Each structure stands twice: as structure tokens, then as C-alpha cells.
């Protein structure tokens, strides 16, 4: 592992030298490419430097132990440095694992009301609000691609894109069935109802990275429906694209420009088809790791939101937090961090075996 780390540090320094060269510095495209490469390995280099410092601190403390007057203090310093070295060893093992190539991508999130009718649609709106509020805390941009609302203010289905560095890495464990338990406002007897909402999370994929044959597409235009004032029914700006070989249908009607709707619909289509292909390839790998935090399958129940108890439970890792209101208001970091740590532990376990 140490040899590998030295190679990565040398590569980092070499990239730095190349980026400082006048011919590269004056070429924005080449400079950006090298900067991306350097950014990918920077966390490894920084952790390795801290690891080397911990080793030096251990050596220094070991020398001081020869002095009887300093032995006790040196012992404490040695133990602290040793604990830091062990922590960094585990972190470096994880950092050296193959990265998910989509982690830095923007993310497409699709939410659909499931069992529970109007109550499910209302909770779908709550989840949409939760994710967009979380995106705001990260200063990421959220844009609706398609929205189908109910008369009571709920959402039958919504597709939206969150643009931001590392957005997919934070949202990718949200795929699956989210269950809500609460007393609906229309329930006179105070009985708790259980409803479900399905969430799908896709990395945004540029069409250039996933080729689609234009002959495989059927593109329709239609008048947008829903909110939008007088403009809505005047022009056929909404787009429906059908991928004929798979039967995949994407609608986009949030933009007033037909061109913008088409561009966004094509991005969503490319991302959906890419995800299908990715899952197919993973299924074909005999040694595929089944993550502790779940498969991401849309039929898998992943989390329960219990209103009477103010409780949120993530069933994949057995995490229960009595912070329902804060979580629904976008405070998702504690849940997401726990899921990432569980995935990290499982990845290290799989690499060890």
C-alpha cells in the first residue's frame, strides 16, 4: 500500500509541475483536464501526508522515551500518534478503493406517489421539498423537468435535476421505497395510515457519453398542463420522447422553450438508459458486491417516516433518529453520512476478502 501511495504522491506533484508550465497554464482546456486529475487524487495525497506525519511523531516520541523524566509524556504522545496512524491507515484503504465514476455528476431524482392515494401524493411533495431544501444547504441548483400535481397540493410524480459538484455521491442511496406513517387530516377517528412513495436516483449522463440512435426515438410535442398562467395552453412547448427499443418514455414540460425541454428530456433519457445498462452489467458480475446499504432497487423499502413518534428509521443500516421535522426540513447530512460510512465499511470488507 505504501508503494502505491508514493506513486500517487509523485503523480500529484508531476501534475502540479505540468499545470505551472506556461504552455499548459495558457491552455484552459488542458489545464482543466489536469486540474480534474489532480483533484481526484488530492484526498489520497493529503491523507498520506498526515499518515507520514503520524509515523514521524511516533518515532520522535519513541526516542524521548529513553529519557526517564520525559517517558510518561512521550508515552502519551506515542499512543496518540499511533491511534492517528491506525485511523489514517483505514481511511487510506478506503481512498484507494475504485471510485464510483459518477460521484461528481449532477443527479436526476424522480419521485412518484405509491400506495395511499392522496396521502402518498402529499408525502411525495414533502420528499421533494426535503431534497430541494437539502440542495439549498449545499448551494446546489434544483430545476424541475416534469411535474404532475394533485388538486390537494400533492405530487403524483416529479422529475428534477440537482446541479452541483458531488451531488450524485450524496443522493445515490435515496433510491427505493420511502414509507410514511401518520394520521391524515381527513381521518376523523385518528387512525394512522401507511403510504409509500418511490424515489429513483440517476446520475446525469451527457448524451455524448451514452450514444442514442435518433432512429430509435419517437418525439411528440404537446401543450403543457398545470400551473403556468395564460402561457400554458397557447404553445406546444412540452416534449415527450419515447425510446422505441426499450419503451422508455420521458416527458419534459417545465420550460417554456421547446428546445430547452427537448435538451432536458434527452439528458434524462440518456441517464435512464445508462442506469439500465449499468445495472445489467453489475448483475452479470458474479463477484458483485451487494452493498450493506441496499441494492438501490426501487421496490426495496429503505426508510420509514413515523409522524406520531417524530421518528425516521433507515432499515438498511438500522439507524433511527427522532428528528423527523429537522430531516424533512433538509437536515439530511446525518442520515447520508451514516449511509456512506456503512457503504465504506462494506467496501473495505469486500476488498479484504
PDB file of N, CA and C in Angstrom, residues 1-2 5 44-58 81 84-90 92:
ATOM      1  N   UNK A   1       0.830  -1.199   0.000  1.00  0.00           N
ATOM      2  CA  UNK A   1       0.000   0.000   0.000  1.00  0.00           C
ATOM      3  C   UNK A   1       0.869   1.255   0.000  1.00  0.00           C
ATOM      4  N   UNK A   2       1.981   1.230   0.765  1.00  0.00           N
ATOM      5  CA  UNK A   2       2.843   2.413   0.853  1.00  0.00           C
ATOM      6  C   UNK A   2       3.494   2.737  -0.487  1.00  0.00           C
ATOM      7  N   UNK A   5       0.929   4.470  -2.550  1.00  0.00           N
ATOM      8  CA  UNK A   5       0.722   5.843  -2.071  1.00  0.00           C
ATOM      9  C   UNK A   5       1.852   6.762  -2.546  1.00  0.00           C
ATOM     10  N   UNK A  44      -6.260  11.522  -1.338  1.00  0.00           N
ATOM     11  CA  UNK A  44      -5.309  10.447  -1.016  1.00  0.00           C
ATOM     12  C   UNK A  44      -3.975  11.050  -0.585  1.00  0.00           C
ATOM     13  N   UNK A  45      -3.502  12.038  -1.337  1.00  0.00           N
ATOM     14  CA  UNK A  45      -2.206  12.664  -1.036  1.00  0.00           C
ATOM     15  C   UNK A  45      -2.241  13.358   0.324  1.00  0.00           C
ATOM     16  N   UNK A  46      -3.335  14.067   0.607  1.00  0.00           N
ATOM     17  CA  UNK A  46      -3.449  14.773   1.886  1.00  0.00           C
ATOM     18  C   UNK A  46      -3.465  13.788   3.060  1.00  0.00           C
ATOM     19  N   UNK A  47      -4.203  12.687   2.915  1.00  0.00           N
ATOM     20  CA  UNK A  47      -4.261  11.678   3.984  1.00  0.00           C
ATOM     21  C   UNK A  47      -2.899  10.999   4.146  1.00  0.00           C
ATOM     22  N   UNK A  48      -2.192  10.773   3.026  1.00  0.00           N
ATOM     23  CA  UNK A  48      -0.871  10.141   3.085  1.00  0.00           C
ATOM     24  C   UNK A  48       0.135  11.030   3.818  1.00  0.00           C
ATOM     25  N   UNK A  49       0.059  12.340   3.591  1.00  0.00           N
ATOM     26  CA  UNK A  49       0.956  13.276   4.282  1.00  0.00           C
ATOM     27  C   UNK A  49       0.707  13.251   5.792  1.00  0.00           C
ATOM     28  N   UNK A  50      -0.567  13.195   6.172  1.00  0.00           N
ATOM     29  CA  UNK A  50      -0.906  13.106   7.599  1.00  0.00           C
ATOM     30  C   UNK A  50      -0.426  11.781   8.185  1.00  0.00           C
ATOM     31  N   UNK A  51      -0.517  10.718   7.386  1.00  0.00           N
ATOM     32  CA  UNK A  51      -0.043   9.398   7.818  1.00  0.00           C
ATOM     33  C   UNK A  51       1.470   9.439   8.081  1.00  0.00           C
ATOM     34  N   UNK A  52       2.219  10.040   7.142  1.00  0.00           N
ATOM     35  CA  UNK A  52       3.671  10.149   7.309  1.00  0.00           C
ATOM     36  C   UNK A  52       4.031  10.974   8.544  1.00  0.00           C
ATOM     37  N   UNK A  53       3.254  12.027   8.799  1.00  0.00           N
ATOM     38  CA  UNK A  53       3.494  12.856   9.984  1.00  0.00           C
ATOM     39  C   UNK A  53       3.272  12.036  11.255  1.00  0.00           C
ATOM     40  N   UNK A  54       2.209  11.223  11.269  1.00  0.00           N
ATOM     41  CA  UNK A  54       1.931  10.378  12.444  1.00  0.00           C
ATOM     42  C   UNK A  54       3.082   9.399  12.689  1.00  0.00           C
ATOM     43  N   UNK A  55       3.649   8.846  11.601  1.00  0.00           N
ATOM     44  CA  UNK A  55       4.791   7.924  11.738  1.00  0.00           C
ATOM     45  C   UNK A  55       5.995   8.662  12.319  1.00  0.00           C
ATOM     46  N   UNK A  56       6.243   9.887  11.822  1.00  0.00           N
ATOM     47  CA  UNK A  56       7.367  10.686  12.348  1.00  0.00           C
ATOM     48  C   UNK A  56       7.151  11.028  13.822  1.00  0.00           C
ATOM     49  N   UNK A  57       5.886  11.358  14.171  1.00  0.00           N
ATOM     50  CA  UNK A  57       5.573  11.667  15.573  1.00  0.00           C
ATOM     51  C   UNK A  57       5.814  10.457  16.473  1.00  0.00           C
ATOM     52  N   UNK A  58       5.471   9.266  15.969  1.00  0.00           N
ATOM     53  CA  UNK A  58       5.730   8.044  16.748  1.00  0.00           C
ATOM     54  C   UNK A  58       7.229   7.828  16.962  1.00  0.00           C
ATOM     55  N   UNK A  81      -0.219   9.373  18.569  1.00  0.00           N
ATOM     56  CA  UNK A  81       0.252   9.279  17.176  1.00  0.00           C
ATOM     57  C   UNK A  81      -0.061   7.915  16.580  1.00  0.00           C
ATOM     58  N   UNK A  84      -3.693   7.797  15.630  1.00  0.00           N
ATOM     59  CA  UNK A  84      -3.904   8.583  14.406  1.00  0.00           C
ATOM     60  C   UNK A  84      -3.404   7.812  13.187  1.00  0.00           C
ATOM     61  N   UNK A  85      -2.267   7.134  13.321  1.00  0.00           N
ATOM     62  CA  UNK A  85      -1.718   6.336  12.222  1.00  0.00           C
ATOM     63  C   UNK A  85      -2.695   5.223  11.829  1.00  0.00           C
ATOM     64  N   UNK A  86      -3.254   4.534  12.827  1.00  0.00           N
ATOM     65  CA  UNK A  86      -4.202   3.451  12.552  1.00  0.00           C
ATOM     66  C   UNK A  86      -5.470   3.977  11.884  1.00  0.00           C
ATOM     67  N   UNK A  87      -5.939   5.141  12.347  1.00  0.00           N
ATOM     68  CA  UNK A  87      -7.138   5.742  11.732  1.00  0.00           C
ATOM     69  C   UNK A  87      -6.876   6.079  10.271  1.00  0.00           C
ATOM     70  N   UNK A  88      -5.719   6.667  10.012  1.00  0.00           N
ATOM     71  CA  UNK A  88      -5.380   7.067   8.644  1.00  0.00           C
ATOM     72  C   UNK A  88      -5.140   5.857   7.744  1.00  0.00           C
ATOM     73  N   UNK A  89      -4.650   4.764   8.314  1.00  0.00           N
ATOM     74  CA  UNK A  89      -4.490   3.532   7.528  1.00  0.00           C
ATOM     75  C   UNK A  89      -5.835   3.065   6.981  1.00  0.00           C
ATOM     76  N   UNK A  90      -6.853   3.091   7.840  1.00  0.00           N
ATOM     77  CA  UNK A  90      -8.192   2.678   7.408  1.00  0.00           C
ATOM     78  C   UNK A  90      -8.753   3.644   6.361  1.00  0.00           C
ATOM     79  N   UNK A  92      -7.035   5.504   4.283  1.00  0.00           N
ATOM     80  CA  UNK A  92      -6.295   5.326   3.033  1.00  0.00           C
ATOM     81  C   UNK A  92      -6.724   4.068   2.297  1.00  0.00           C
TER      82      UNK A  92
END
